[in-house]
CSV table of C-alpha atoms in Angstrom, one decimal:
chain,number,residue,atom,x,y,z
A,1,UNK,CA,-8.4,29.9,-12.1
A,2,UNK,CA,-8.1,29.2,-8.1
A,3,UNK,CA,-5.5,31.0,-6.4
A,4,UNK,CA,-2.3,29.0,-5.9
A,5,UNK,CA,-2.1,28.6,-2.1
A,6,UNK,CA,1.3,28.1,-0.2
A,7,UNK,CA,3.3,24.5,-0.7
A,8,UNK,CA,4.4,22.4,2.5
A,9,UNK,CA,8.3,21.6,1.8
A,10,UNK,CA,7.3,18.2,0.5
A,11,UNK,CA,5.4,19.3,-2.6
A,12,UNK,CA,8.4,21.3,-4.5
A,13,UNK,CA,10.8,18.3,-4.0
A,14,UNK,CA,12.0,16.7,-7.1
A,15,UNK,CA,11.8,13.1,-7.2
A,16,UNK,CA,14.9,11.2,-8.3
A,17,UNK,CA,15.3,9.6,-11.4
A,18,UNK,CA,15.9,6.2,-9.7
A,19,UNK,CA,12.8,5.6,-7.8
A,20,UNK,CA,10.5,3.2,-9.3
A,21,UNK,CA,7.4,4.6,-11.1
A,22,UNK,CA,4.3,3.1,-10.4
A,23,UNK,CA,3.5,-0.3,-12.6
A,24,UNK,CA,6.9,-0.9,-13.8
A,25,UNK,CA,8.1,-4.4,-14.2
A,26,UNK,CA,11.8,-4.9,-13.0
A,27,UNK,CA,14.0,-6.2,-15.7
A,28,UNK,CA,12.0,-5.9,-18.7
A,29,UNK,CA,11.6,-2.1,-19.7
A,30,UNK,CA,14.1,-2.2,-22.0
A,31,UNK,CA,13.5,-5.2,-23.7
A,32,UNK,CA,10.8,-6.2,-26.4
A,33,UNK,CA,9.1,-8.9,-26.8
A,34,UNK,CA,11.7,-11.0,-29.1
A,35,UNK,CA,14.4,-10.4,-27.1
A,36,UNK,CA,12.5,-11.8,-23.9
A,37,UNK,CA,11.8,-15.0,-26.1
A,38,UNK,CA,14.9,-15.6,-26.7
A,39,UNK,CA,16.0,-15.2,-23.1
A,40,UNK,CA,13.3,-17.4,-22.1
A,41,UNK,CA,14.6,-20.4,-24.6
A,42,UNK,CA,18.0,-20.1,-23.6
A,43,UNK,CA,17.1,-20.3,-19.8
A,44,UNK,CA,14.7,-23.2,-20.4
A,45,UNK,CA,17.1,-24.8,-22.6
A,46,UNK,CA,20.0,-24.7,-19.6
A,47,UNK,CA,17.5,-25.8,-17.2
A,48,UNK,CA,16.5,-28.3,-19.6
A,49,UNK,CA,19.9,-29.0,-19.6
A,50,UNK,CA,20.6,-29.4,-16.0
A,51,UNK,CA,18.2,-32.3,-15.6
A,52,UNK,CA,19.6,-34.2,-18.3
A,53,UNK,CA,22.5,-34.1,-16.5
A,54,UNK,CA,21.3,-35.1,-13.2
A,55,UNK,CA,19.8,-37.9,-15.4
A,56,UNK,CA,22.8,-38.8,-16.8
A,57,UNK,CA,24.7,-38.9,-13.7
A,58,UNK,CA,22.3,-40.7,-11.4
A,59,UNK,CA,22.9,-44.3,-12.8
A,60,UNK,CA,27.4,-43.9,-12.6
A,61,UNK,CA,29.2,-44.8,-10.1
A,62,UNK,CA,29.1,-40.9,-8.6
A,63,UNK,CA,25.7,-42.7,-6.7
A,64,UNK,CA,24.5,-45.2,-4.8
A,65,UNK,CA,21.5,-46.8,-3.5
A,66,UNK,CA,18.6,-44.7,-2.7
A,67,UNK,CA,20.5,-41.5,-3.8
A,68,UNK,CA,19.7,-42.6,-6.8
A,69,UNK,CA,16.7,-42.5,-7.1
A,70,UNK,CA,16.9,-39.2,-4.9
A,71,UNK,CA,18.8,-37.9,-7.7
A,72,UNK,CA,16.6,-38.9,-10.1
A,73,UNK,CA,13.6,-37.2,-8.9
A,74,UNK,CA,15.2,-33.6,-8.3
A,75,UNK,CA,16.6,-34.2,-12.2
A,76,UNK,CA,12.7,-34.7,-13.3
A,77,UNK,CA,11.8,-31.6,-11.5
A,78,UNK,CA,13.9,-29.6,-14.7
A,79,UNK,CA,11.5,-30.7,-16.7
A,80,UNK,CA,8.3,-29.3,-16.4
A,81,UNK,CA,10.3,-25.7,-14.8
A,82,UNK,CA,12.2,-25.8,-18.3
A,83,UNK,CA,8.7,-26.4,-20.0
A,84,UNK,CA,7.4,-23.1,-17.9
A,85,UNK,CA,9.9,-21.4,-19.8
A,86,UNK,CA,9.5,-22.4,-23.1
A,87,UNK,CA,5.8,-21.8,-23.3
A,88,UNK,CA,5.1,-19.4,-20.0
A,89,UNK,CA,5.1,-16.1,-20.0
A,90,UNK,CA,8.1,-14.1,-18.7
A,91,UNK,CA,7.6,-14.7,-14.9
A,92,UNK,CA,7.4,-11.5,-12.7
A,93,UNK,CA,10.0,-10.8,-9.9
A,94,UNK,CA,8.8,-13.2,-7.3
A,95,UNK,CA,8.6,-15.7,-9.4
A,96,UNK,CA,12.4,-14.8,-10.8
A,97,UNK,CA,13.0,-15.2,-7.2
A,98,UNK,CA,11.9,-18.8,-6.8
A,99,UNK,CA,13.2,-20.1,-9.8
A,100,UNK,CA,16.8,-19.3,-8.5
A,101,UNK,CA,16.1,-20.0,-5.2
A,102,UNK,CA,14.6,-23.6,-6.9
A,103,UNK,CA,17.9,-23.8,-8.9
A,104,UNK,CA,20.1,-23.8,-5.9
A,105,UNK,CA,18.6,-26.1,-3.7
A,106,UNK,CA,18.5,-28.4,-6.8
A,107,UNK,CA,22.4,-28.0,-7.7
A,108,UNK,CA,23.2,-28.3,-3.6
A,109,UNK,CA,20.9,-31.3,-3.1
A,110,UNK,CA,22.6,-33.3,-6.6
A,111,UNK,CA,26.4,-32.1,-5.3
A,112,UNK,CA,26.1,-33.2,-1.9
A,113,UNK,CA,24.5,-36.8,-2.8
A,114,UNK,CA,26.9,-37.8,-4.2
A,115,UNK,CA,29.4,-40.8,-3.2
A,116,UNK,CA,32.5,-39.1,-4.6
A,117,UNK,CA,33.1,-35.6,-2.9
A,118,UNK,CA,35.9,-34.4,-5.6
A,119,UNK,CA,33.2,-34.6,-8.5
A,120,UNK,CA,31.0,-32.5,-6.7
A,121,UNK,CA,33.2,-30.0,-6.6
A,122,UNK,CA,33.7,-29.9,-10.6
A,123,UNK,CA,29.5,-29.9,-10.3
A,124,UNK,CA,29.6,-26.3,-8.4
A,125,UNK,CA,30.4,-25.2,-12.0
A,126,UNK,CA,26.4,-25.5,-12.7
A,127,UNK,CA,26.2,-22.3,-10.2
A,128,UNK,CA,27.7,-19.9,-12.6
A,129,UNK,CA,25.0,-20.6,-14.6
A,130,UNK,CA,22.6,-19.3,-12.3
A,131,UNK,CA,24.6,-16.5,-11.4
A,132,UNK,CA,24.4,-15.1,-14.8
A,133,UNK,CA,20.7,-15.4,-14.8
A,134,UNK,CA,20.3,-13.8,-11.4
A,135,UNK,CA,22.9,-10.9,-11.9
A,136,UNK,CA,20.8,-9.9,-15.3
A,137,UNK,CA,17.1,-10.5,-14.0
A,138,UNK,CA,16.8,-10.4,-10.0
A,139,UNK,CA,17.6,-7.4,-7.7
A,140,UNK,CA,20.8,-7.2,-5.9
A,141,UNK,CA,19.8,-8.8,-3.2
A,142,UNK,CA,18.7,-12.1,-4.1
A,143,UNK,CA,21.3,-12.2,-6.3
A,144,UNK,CA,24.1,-11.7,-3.4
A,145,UNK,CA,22.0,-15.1,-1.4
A,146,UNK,CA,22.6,-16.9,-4.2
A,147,UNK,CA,26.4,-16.4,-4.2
A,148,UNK,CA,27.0,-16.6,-1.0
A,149,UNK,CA,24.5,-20.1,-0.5
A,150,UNK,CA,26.7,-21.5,-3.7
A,151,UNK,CA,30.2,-20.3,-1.9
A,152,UNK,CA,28.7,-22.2,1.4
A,153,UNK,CA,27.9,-25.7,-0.6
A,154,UNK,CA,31.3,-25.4,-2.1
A,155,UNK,CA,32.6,-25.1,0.7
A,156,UNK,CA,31.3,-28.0,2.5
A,157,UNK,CA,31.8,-30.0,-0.3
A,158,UNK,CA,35.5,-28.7,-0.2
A,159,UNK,CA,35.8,-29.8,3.0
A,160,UNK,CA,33.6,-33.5,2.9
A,161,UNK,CA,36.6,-33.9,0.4
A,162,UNK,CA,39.1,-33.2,3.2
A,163,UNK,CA,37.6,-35.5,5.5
A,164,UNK,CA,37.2,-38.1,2.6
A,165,UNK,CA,41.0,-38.2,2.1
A,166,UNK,CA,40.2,-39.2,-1.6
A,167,UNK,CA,43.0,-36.1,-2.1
A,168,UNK,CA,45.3,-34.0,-0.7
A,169,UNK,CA,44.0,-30.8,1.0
A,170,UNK,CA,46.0,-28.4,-1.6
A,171,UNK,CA,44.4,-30.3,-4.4
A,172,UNK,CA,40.7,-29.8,-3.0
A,173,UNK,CA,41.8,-26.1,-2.2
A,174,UNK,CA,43.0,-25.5,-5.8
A,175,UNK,CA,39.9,-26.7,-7.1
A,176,UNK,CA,38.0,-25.3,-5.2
A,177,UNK,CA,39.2,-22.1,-5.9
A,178,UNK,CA,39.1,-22.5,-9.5
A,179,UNK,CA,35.2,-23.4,-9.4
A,180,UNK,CA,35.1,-20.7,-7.4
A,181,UNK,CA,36.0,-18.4,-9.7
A,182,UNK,CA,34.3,-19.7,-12.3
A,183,UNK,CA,30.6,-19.6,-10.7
A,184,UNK,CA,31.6,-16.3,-9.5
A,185,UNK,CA,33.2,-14.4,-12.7
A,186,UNK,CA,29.5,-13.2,-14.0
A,187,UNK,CA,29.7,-11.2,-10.9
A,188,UNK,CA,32.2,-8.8,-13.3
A,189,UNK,CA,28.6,-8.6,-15.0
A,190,UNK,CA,27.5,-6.9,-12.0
A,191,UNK,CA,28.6,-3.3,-12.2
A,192,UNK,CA,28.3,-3.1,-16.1
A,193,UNK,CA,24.5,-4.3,-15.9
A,194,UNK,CA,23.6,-2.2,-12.9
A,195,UNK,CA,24.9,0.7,-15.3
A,196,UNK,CA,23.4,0.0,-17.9
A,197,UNK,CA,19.7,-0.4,-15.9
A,198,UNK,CA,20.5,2.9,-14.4
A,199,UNK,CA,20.6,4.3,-17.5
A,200,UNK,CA,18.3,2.9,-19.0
A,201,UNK,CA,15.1,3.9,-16.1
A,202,UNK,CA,16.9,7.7,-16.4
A,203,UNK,CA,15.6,7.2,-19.9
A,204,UNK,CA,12.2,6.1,-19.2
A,205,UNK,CA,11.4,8.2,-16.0
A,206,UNK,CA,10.4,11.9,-16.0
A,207,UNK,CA,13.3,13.3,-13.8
A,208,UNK,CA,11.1,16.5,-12.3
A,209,UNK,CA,8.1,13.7,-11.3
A,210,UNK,CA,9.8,10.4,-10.7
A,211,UNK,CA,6.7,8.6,-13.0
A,212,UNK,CA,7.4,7.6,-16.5
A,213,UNK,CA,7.7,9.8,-19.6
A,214,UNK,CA,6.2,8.6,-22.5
A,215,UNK,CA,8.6,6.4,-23.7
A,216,UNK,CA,8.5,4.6,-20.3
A,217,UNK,CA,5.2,4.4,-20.2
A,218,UNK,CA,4.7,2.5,-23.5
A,219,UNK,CA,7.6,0.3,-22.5
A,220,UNK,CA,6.1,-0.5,-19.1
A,221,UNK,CA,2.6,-1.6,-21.1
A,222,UNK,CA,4.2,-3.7,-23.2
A,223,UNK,CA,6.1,-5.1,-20.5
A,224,UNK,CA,2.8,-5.7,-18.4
A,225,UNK,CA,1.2,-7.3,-21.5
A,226,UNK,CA,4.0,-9.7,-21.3
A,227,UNK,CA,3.4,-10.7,-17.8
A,228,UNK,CA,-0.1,-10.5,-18.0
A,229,UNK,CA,-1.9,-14.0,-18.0
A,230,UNK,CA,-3.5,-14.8,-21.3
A,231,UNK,CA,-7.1,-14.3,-20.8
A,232,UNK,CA,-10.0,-13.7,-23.1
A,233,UNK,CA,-11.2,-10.7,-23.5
A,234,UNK,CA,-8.6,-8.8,-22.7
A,235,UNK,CA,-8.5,-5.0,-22.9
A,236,UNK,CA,-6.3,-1.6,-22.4
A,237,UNK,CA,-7.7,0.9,-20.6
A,238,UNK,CA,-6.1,4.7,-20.5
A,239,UNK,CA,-6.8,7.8,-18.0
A,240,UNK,CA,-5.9,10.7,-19.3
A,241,UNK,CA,-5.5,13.8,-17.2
A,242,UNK,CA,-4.7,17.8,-17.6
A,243,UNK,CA,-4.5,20.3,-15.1
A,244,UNK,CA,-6.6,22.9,-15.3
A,245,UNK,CA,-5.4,26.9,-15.5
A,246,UNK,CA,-1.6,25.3,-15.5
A,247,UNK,CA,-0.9,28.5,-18.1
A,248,UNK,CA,-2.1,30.7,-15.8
A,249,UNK,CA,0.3,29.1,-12.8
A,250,UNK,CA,3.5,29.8,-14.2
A,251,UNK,CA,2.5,33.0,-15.8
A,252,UNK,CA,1.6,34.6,-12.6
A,253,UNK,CA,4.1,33.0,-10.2
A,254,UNK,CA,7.0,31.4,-12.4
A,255,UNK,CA,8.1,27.8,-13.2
A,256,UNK,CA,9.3,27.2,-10.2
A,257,UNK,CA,5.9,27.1,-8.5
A,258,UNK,CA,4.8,25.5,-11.8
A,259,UNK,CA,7.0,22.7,-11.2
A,260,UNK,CA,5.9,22.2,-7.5
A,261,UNK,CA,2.1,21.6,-9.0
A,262,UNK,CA,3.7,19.1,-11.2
A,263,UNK,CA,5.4,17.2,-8.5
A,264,UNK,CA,2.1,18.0,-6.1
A,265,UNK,CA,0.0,16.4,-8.6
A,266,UNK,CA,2.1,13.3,-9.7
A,267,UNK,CA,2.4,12.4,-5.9
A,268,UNK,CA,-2.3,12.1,-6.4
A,269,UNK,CA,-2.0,10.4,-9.0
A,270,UNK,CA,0.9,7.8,-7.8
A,271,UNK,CA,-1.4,7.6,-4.7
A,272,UNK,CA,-4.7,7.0,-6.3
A,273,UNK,CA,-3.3,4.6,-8.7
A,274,UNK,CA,-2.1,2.8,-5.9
A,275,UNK,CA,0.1,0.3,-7.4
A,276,UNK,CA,-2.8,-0.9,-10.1
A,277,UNK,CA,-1.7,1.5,-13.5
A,278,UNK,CA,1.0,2.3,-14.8
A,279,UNK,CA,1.4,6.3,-14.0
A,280,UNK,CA,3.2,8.6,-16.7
A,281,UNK,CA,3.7,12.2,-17.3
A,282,UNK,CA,3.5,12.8,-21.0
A,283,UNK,CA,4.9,15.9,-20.8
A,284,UNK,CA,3.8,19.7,-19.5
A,285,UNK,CA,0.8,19.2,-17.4
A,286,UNK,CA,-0.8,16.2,-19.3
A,287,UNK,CA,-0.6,12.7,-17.1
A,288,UNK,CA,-1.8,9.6,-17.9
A,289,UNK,CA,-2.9,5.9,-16.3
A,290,UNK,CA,-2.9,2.6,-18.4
A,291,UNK,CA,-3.9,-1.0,-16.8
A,292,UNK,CA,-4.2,-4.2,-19.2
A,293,UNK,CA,-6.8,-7.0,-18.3
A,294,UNK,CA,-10.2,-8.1,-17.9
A,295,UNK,CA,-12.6,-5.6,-19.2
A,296,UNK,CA,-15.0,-6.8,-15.7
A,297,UNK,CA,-11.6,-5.9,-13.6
A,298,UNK,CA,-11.0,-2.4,-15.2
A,299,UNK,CA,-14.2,-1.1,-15.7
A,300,UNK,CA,-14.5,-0.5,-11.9
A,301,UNK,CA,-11.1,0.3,-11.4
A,302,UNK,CA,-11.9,2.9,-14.2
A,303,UNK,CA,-14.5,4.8,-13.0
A,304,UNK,CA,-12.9,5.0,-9.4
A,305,UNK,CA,-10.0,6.3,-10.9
A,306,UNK,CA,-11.7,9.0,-12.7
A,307,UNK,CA,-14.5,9.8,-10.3
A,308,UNK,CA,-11.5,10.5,-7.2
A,309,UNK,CA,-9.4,12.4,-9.8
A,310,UNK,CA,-12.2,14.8,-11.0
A,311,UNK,CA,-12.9,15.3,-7.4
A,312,UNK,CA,-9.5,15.9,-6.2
A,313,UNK,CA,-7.8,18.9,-4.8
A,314,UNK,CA,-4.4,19.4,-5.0
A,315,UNK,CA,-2.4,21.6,-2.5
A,316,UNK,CA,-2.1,24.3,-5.1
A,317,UNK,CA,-5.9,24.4,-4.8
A,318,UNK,CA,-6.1,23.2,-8.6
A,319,UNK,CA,-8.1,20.4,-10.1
A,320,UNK,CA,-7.6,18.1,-13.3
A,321,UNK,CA,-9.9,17.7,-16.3
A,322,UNK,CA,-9.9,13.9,-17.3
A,323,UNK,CA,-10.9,11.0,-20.0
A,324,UNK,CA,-11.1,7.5,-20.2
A,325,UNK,CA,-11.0,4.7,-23.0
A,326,UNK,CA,-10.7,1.3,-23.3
A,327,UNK,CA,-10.1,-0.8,-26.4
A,328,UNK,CA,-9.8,-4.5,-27.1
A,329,UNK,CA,-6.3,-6.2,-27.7
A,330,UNK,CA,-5.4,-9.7,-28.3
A,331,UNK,CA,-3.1,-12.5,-29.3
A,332,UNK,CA,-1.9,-10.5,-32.6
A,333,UNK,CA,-2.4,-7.0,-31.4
A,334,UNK,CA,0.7,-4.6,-31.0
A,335,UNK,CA,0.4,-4.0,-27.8
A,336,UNK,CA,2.5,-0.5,-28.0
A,337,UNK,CA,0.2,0.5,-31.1
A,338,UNK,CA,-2.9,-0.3,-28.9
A,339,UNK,CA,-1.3,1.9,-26.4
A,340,UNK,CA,-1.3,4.5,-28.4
A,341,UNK,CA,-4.3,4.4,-29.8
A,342,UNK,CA,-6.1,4.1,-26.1
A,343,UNK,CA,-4.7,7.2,-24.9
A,344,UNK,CA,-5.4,9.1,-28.0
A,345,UNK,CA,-9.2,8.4,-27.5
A,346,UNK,CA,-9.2,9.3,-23.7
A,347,UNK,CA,-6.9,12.4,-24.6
A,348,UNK,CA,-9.8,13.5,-26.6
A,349,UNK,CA,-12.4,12.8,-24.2
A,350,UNK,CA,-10.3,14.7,-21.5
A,351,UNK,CA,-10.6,17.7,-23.7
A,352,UNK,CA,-14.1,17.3,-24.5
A,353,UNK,CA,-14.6,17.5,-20.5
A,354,UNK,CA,-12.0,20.1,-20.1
A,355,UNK,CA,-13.8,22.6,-22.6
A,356,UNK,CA,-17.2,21.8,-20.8
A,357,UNK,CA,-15.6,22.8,-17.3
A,358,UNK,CA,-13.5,26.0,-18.7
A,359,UNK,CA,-15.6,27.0,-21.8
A,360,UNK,CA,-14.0,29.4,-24.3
């Protein structure tokens, strides 16, 4: 076994629980695949939804003259987003992005076309709608821009009302403050769903490493796999590592500077992986990397990854033993099960090439 050489400060740090593991998917690693079907029809079914209504709308008396055929046009639009929904995948978080940045624009545009300013101000209550979406499946941020753009077009519609003296100015102001609170009350949402992510990613993340434990890790596949374009063939691929004379570490100088070797080699293989596997720590010393795609893509991408890991040096002067394996998935496979089965094989083959490094 090398000789554990002295850590910099930065290598015995513990990573928190919160920060994002590499290859995770934002809003999906506690859901399955049913549940995110269902989500999916219900959102294309209120976008669905929305365009009828624009539809409906455009030919009453709420428009007039080319705005309605304005109208018209953005109500279309619903359409063949809603059909995205129905039969796309579940977009990723840029996409999330768009769709509500999409959704507002849509709203604001249909609300401030039309002839009769008081209407529009019942309209505003299509906005909750979105909120809930984008409080459940968008970061904070984007989520805040959407509340405040929707509080700005209500209030210029609010006050186009004023100005339209088609009512008194306590009448628009007690409206408005009831749509107000209506497109606004998911917010309450807010603080019980960011607990509830919070606790779940503590569940999925290896709190000494920051990557995922095992149960993350087959939650982030499956989430990939839901993301991933259908293509054919498609195929999971698994790195397994294991650092070598770990044992040997914490007999000599304690957990403490076992754990620091942990951390030290979690930070290579976050770094190698650079953002194109999902990373894990499966528990002790054993690591792992899993990418779903093209078998052309990840064979490449394979044998960089294990070529720079068998050749890297950690800080503690320590290398890793690793294995590889790839098998085939498809339309009907269980994607977890496939998971499993992957890193079982390159498991094995780490431990063949572990015993020919440190024979017996």
């Amino acid at each position: 076994m090398c000789a554990v050489r002295p850590f910099i400060s930065a290598s015995g740090r513990r990573v928190s629980s919160q920060q994002r593991a590499d290859g995770s998917v934002a809003g999906l690693l506690d859901l399955d695949a049913t549940r995110t079907r269902v989500i999916r029809l219900l959102v294309g079914s209120g976008t669905l939804s929305i365009g009828l209504i624009g539809l409906l709308s455009a030919p009453s008396e709420e428009y007039s003259g080319w705005r309605v055929h304005a109208v018209v046009a953005i109500s279309l639009t619903a359409f063949p987003v809603a059909l995205r929904w129905f039969f796309g995948r579940w977009p990723g978080p840029r996409l999330l992005t768009a769709f509500i940045v999409y959704s507002d624009v849509s709203i604001a545009a249909g609300l401030l076309l039309k002839d009769t300013t008081m209407t529009a101000i019942g309209g505003t209550v299509l906005f909750a709608v979105i909120t809930t979406l984008a409080v459940v499946a968008v970061p904070l941020l984007p989520c805040l821009v959407h509340i405040v753009f929707a509080t700005g077009v209500l209030a210029v519609v609010a006050v186009l009302t004023v100005h339209a003296d088609v009512a008194s100015g306590w009448v628009v102001a007690a409206h408005s403050m009831t749509m107000l609170l209506m497109f606004a009350s998911p917010l309450i949402l807010m603080v019980y769903v960011s607990e509830l992510r919070s606790r779940a990613r503590e569940s999925l993340v290896d709190p000494l490493t920051g990557l995922h434990n095992s149960r993350g890790l087959f939650a982030a596949v499956a989430a990939t796999a839901m993301t991933t374009p259908d293509v054919e063939p498609k195929v999971i691929c698994a790195v397994a590592a294991d650092v070598d004379g770990m044992k040997g570490v914490n007999d000599s100088y304690g957990h403490h500077t076992g754990d620091a070797v942990l951390v030290d080699v979690a930070q290579h293989m976050r770094a190698l992986a650079a953002n194109r596997w999902i990373v894990a720590r499966l528990g002790g010393d054993e690591f792992a990397c899993i990418a779903v795609g093209r078998p052309a893509d990840l064979a490449d991408r394979t044998a960089e990854l294990v070529e720079r890991l068998g050749r890297a040096r950690m800080l503690s002067g320590l290398t890793v033993s690793v294995g590889s394996a790839v098998v085939p998935v498809d339309a009907d496979s269980d994607v977890r099960q496939s998971a499993h089965d992957v890193l079982r094989i390159a498991d094995s083959e780490m431990y063949r090439a572990k015993r020919s490094r440190w024979p017996a």
